[in-house]
Coordinates of C-alpha atoms in Angstrom, one line a residue:
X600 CA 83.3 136.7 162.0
X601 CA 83.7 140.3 161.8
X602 CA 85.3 141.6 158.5
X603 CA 89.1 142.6 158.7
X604 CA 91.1 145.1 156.6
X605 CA 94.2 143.3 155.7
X606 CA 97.2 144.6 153.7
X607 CA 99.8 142.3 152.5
X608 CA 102.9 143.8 151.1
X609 CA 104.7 141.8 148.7
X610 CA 101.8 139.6 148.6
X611 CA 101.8 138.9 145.2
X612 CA 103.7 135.3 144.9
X613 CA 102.3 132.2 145.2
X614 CA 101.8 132.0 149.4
X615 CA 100.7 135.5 149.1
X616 CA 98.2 135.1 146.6
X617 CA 97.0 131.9 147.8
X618 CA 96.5 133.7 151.4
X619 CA 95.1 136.8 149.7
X620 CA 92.4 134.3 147.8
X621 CA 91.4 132.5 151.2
X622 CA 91.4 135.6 153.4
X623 CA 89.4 137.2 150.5
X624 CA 86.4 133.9 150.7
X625 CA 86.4 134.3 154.1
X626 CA 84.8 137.9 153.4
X627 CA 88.2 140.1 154.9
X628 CA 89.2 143.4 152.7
X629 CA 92.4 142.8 151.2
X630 CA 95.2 145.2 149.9
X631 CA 98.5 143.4 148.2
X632 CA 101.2 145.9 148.1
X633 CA 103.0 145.2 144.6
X634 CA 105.4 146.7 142.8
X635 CA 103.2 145.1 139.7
X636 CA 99.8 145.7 140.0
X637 CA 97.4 142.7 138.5
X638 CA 93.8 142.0 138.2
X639 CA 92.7 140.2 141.3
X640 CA 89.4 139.9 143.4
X641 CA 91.2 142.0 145.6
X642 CA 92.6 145.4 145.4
X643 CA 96.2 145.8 144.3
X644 CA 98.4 148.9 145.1
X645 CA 101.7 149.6 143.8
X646 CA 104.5 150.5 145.8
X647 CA 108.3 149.9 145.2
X648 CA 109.3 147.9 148.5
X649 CA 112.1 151.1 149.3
X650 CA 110.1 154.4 149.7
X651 CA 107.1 155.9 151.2
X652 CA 104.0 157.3 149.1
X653 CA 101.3 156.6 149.1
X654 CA 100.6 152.8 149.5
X655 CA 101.4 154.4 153.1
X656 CA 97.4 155.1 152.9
X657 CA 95.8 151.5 153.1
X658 CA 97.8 150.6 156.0
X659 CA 96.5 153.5 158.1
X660 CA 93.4 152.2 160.4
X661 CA 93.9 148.6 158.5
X662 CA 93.4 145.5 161.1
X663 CA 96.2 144.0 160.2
X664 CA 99.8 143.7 158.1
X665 CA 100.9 140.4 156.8
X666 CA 104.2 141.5 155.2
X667 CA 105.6 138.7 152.5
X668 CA 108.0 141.0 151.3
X669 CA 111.1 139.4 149.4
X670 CA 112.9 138.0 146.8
X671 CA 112.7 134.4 146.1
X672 CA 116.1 132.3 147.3
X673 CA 115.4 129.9 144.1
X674 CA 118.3 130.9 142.6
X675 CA 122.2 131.2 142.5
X676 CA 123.9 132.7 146.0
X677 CA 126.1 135.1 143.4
X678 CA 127.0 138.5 145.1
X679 CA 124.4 140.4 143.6
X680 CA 121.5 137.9 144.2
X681 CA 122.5 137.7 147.5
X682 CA 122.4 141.5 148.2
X683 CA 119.0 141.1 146.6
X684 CA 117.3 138.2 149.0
X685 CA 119.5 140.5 151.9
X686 CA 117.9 143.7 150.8
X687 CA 114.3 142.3 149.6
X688 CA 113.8 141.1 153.3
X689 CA 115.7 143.4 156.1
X690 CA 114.9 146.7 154.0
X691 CA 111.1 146.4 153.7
X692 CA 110.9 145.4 157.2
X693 CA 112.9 148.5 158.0
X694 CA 110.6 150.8 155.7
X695 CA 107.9 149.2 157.4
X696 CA 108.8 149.8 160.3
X697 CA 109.2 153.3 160.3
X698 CA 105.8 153.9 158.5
X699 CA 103.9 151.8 161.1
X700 CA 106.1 153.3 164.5
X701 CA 104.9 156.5 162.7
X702 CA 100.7 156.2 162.1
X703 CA 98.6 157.6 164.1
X704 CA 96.3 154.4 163.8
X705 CA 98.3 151.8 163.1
X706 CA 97.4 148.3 162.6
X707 CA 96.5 145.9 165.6
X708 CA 99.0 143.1 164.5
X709 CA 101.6 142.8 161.9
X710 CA 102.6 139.6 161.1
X711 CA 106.0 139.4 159.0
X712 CA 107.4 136.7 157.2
X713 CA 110.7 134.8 158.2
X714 CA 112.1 131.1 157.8
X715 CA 112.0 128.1 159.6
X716 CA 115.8 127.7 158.1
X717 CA 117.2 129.9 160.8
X718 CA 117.7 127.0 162.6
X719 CA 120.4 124.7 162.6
X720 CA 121.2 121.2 160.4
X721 CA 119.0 118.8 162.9
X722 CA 119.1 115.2 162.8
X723 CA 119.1 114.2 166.2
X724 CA 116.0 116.4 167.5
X725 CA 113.0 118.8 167.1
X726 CA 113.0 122.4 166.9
X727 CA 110.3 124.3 168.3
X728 CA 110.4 127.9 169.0
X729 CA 111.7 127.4 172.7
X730 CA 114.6 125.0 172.9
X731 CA 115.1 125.2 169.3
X732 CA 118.7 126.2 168.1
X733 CA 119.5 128.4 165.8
X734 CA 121.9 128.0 163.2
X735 CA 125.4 129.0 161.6
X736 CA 128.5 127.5 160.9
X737 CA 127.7 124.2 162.9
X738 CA 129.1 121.0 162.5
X739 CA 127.1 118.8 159.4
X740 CA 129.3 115.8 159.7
X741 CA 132.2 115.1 162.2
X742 CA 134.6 117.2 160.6
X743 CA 132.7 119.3 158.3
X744 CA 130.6 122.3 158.8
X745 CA 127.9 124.0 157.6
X746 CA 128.9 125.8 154.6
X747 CA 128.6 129.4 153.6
X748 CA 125.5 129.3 151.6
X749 CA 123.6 127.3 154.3
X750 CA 124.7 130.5 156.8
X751 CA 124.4 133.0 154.4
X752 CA 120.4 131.8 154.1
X753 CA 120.4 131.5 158.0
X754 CA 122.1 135.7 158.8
X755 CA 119.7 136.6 156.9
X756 CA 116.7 134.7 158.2
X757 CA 118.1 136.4 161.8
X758 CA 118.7 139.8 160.8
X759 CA 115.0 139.9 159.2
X760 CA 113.8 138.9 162.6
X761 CA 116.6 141.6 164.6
X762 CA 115.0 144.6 162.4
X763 CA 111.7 143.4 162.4
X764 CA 111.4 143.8 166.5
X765 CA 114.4 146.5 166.7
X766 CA 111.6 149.3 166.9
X767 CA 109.2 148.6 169.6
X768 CA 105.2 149.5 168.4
X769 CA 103.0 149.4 171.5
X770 CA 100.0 149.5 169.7
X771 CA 100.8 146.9 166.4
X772 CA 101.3 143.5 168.2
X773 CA 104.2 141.9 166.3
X774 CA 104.7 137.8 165.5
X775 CA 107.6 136.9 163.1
X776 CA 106.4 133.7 161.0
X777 CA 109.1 131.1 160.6
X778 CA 107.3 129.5 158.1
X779 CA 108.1 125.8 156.2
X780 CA 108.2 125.5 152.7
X781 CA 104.3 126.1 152.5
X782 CA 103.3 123.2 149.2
X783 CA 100.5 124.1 146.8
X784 CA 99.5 122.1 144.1
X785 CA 100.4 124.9 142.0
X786 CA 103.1 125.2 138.7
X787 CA 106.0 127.0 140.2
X788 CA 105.2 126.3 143.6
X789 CA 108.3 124.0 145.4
X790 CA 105.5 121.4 145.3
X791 CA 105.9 120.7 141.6
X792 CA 109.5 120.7 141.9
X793 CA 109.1 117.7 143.7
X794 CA 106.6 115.9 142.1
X795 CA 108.7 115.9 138.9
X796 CA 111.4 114.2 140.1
X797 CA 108.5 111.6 141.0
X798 CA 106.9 111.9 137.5
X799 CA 110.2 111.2 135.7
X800 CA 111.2 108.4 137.7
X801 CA 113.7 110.4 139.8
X802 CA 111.5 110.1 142.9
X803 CA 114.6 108.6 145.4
X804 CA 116.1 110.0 148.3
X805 CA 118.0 113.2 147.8
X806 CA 121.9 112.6 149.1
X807 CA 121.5 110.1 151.9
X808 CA 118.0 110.4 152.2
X809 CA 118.0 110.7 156.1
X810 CA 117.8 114.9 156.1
X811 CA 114.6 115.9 157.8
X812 CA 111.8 118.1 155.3
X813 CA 109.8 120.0 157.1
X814 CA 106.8 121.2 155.3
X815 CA 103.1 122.8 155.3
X816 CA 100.2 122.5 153.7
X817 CA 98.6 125.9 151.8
X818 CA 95.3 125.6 153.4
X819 CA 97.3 125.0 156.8
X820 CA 99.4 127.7 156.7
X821 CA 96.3 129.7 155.6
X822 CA 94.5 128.8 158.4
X823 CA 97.9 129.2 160.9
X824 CA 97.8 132.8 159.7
X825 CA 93.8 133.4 160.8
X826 CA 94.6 131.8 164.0
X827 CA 97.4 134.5 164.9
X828 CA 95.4 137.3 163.7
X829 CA 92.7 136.7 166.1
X830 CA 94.7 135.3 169.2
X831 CA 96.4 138.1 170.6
X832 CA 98.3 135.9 173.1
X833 CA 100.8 135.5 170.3
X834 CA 103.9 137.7 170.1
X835 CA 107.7 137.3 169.1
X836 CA 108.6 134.2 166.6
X837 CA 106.2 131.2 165.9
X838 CA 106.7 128.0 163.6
X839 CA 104.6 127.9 160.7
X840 CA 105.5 124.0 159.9
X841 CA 103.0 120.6 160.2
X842 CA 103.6 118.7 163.3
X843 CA 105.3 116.1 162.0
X844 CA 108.7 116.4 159.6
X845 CA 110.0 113.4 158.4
X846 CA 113.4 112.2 156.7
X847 CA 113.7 112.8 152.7
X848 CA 113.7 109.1 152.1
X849 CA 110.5 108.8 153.3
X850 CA 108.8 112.2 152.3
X851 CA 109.6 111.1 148.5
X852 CA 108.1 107.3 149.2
X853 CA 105.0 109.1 150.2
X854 CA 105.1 111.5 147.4
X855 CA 105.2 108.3 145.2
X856 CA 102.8 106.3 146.8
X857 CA 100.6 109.4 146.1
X858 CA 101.3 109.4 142.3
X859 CA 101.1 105.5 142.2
X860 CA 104.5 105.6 141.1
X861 CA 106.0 102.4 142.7
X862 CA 109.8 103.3 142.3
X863 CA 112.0 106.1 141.4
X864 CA 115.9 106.2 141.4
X865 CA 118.0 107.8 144.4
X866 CA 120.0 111.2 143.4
X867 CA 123.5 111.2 145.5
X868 CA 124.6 114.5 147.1
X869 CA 127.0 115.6 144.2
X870 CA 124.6 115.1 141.5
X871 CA 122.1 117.1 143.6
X872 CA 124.8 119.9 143.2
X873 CA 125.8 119.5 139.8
X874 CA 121.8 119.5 139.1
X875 CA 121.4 122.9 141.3
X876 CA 124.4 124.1 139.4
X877 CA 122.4 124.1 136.4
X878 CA 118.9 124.7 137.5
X879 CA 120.7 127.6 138.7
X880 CA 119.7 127.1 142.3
X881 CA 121.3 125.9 145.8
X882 CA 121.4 122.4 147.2
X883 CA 120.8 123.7 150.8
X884 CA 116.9 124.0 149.9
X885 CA 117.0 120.0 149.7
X886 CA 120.0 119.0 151.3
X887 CA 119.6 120.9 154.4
X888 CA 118.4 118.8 157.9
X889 CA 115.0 120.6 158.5
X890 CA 113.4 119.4 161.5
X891 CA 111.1 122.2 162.8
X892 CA 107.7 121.6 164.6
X893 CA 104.8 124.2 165.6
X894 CA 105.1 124.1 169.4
X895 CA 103.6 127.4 170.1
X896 CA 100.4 126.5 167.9
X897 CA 100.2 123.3 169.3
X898 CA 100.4 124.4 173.0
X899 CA 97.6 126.7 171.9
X900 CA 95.2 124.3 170.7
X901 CA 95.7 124.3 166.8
X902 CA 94.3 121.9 165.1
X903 CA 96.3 120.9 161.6
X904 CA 93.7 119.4 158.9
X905 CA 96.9 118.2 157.3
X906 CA 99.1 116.8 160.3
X907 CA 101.0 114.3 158.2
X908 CA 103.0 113.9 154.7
X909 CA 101.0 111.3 153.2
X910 CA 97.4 112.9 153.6
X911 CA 98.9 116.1 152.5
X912 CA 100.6 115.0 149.3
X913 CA 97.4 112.7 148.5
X914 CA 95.2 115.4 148.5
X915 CA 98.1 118.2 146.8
X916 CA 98.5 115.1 144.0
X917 CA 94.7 115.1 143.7
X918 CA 94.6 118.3 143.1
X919 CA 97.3 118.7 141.0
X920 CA 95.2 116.0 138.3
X921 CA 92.2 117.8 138.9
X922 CA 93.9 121.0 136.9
X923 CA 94.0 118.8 133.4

């Protein structure tokens, strides 16, 4: 395999710096863009997400741009977070955008990040990148529609995508990465989040337990992100997300099994909000029907080392004890 020069803006949270620490073993260069730079294997530039200078430098003649650029949605949707998620995401893409049309050797692909939420609530049926609908303001129940966090989260998720292929670059091959909640056995990673509720006997079904979770492994979506870079039949958006999403009620039984926890007691709908309401966070990240599935990657030929929930918590749970 042939070394790469990678830059990662915004790389430094957890998916970033667990794809900056496999592309790194696997003997690329790496850059992470940050407005904080840290001690890391890899080199660290600052830059301030808004303005050029000159971080502009490392992604002249680099391979490749994964930007990761944005601020976390693990929080309240209060006007001025919500201008900060908004802002975190469509202005970086802009700025990078501009710097990139702009280079005289730009780099050969530039993967930027996006959501697998920007599709709709989905019981009934899959969502892959071609019949797949996208969301806003649809109907959750037979009188009741989405509400305005859910679309808020979803604009957003389609505005990052409208600026990120608004300027056309002939020579940087673009793929927008509608990515799962990527788990990693990790503190602070959604992962853990989870498992507590397992841990202290709160391991039920969320609300009626029959949403869909759609999910992703670390080393999966690691190895989803190598597999772009060096196919170049890949273009426009792609689901990031294991083959196989499966209803709450059954994600947490696996998640239990994996802990050897034999029980854990449901949490209805309103206490999930009155819990978000104090964790300071939004119910749509578990109450939310996510049924997304990597049909691009699978026509292609990837091969998932985690395809399934159970395998994949097993080995994140395994992991997880192996910290102590």
């Amino acid at each position: 395999m042939i070394p790469l020069r990678i830059v990662l803006p915004g790389g430094s949270g957890q998916v970033g710096h667990a794809l900056a620490r496999q592309l790194q073993q696997q003997g690329h260069h790496v850059t992470v863009l940050t407005r904080s730079p840290y001690s890391a294997p890899w080199q660290t530039v600052h830059w301030d997400g808004q303005n050029e200078g000159s971080w502009t430098e490392t992604l002249e003649g680099a391979d490749v741009c994964i930007n990761l650029a944005g601020r976390s949605v693990n929080c309240r949707y209060t006007p001025d977070h919500c201008a900060a998620i908004y802002n975190s995401r469509i202005g970086t893409t802009r700025l990078l955008n501009r710097v990139i049309a702009n280079m005289a050797a730009p780099p050969r692909v530039w993967l930027n990040a996006s959501t697998a939420t920007i599709y709709r609530h989905s019981l009934d049926r899959d969502m892959d990148e071609a019949t797949g609908e996208l969301g806003g303001y649809e109907l959750i129940g037979k009188k009741r529609r989405a509400p305005e966090t859910w679309n808020f989260s979803i604009q957003v998720a389609k505005d990052w995508e409208a600026e990120f292929f608004r300027i056309p670059t002939p020579r940087t091959r673009k793929v927008a990465m509608r990515s799962a909640i990527t788990f990693s056995p990790t503190a602070g990673n959604a992962f853990e989040t989870f498992l507590n509720l397992v841990r202290f006997s709160f391991g039920g079904k969320q609300g009626n337990g029959r949403q869909f979770v759609s999910w992703i492994h670390e080393d999966d979506f690691a190895r989803a992100v190598q597999y772009l870079i060096d196919h170049d039949e890949f273009e426009g958006p792609v689901n990031i997300a294991a083959p196989n999403p499966l209803p709450n009620r059954e994600f947490m039984e696996a998640l239990r099994d994996a802990w050897d926890m034999p029980n854990g007691l449901p949490i209805p709908a309103f206490a999930v909000e009155i819990g978000a309401f104090f964790l300071r966070t939004e119910s749509e990240l578990v109450l939310k029907s996510r049924r997304v599935v990597p049909g691009r990657l699978l026509d292609a030929g990837f091969e998932f080392d985690f395809p399934t929930w159970p395998e994949a918590a097993h080995d994140l749970v395994r992991q997880w004890k192996s910290r102590d």
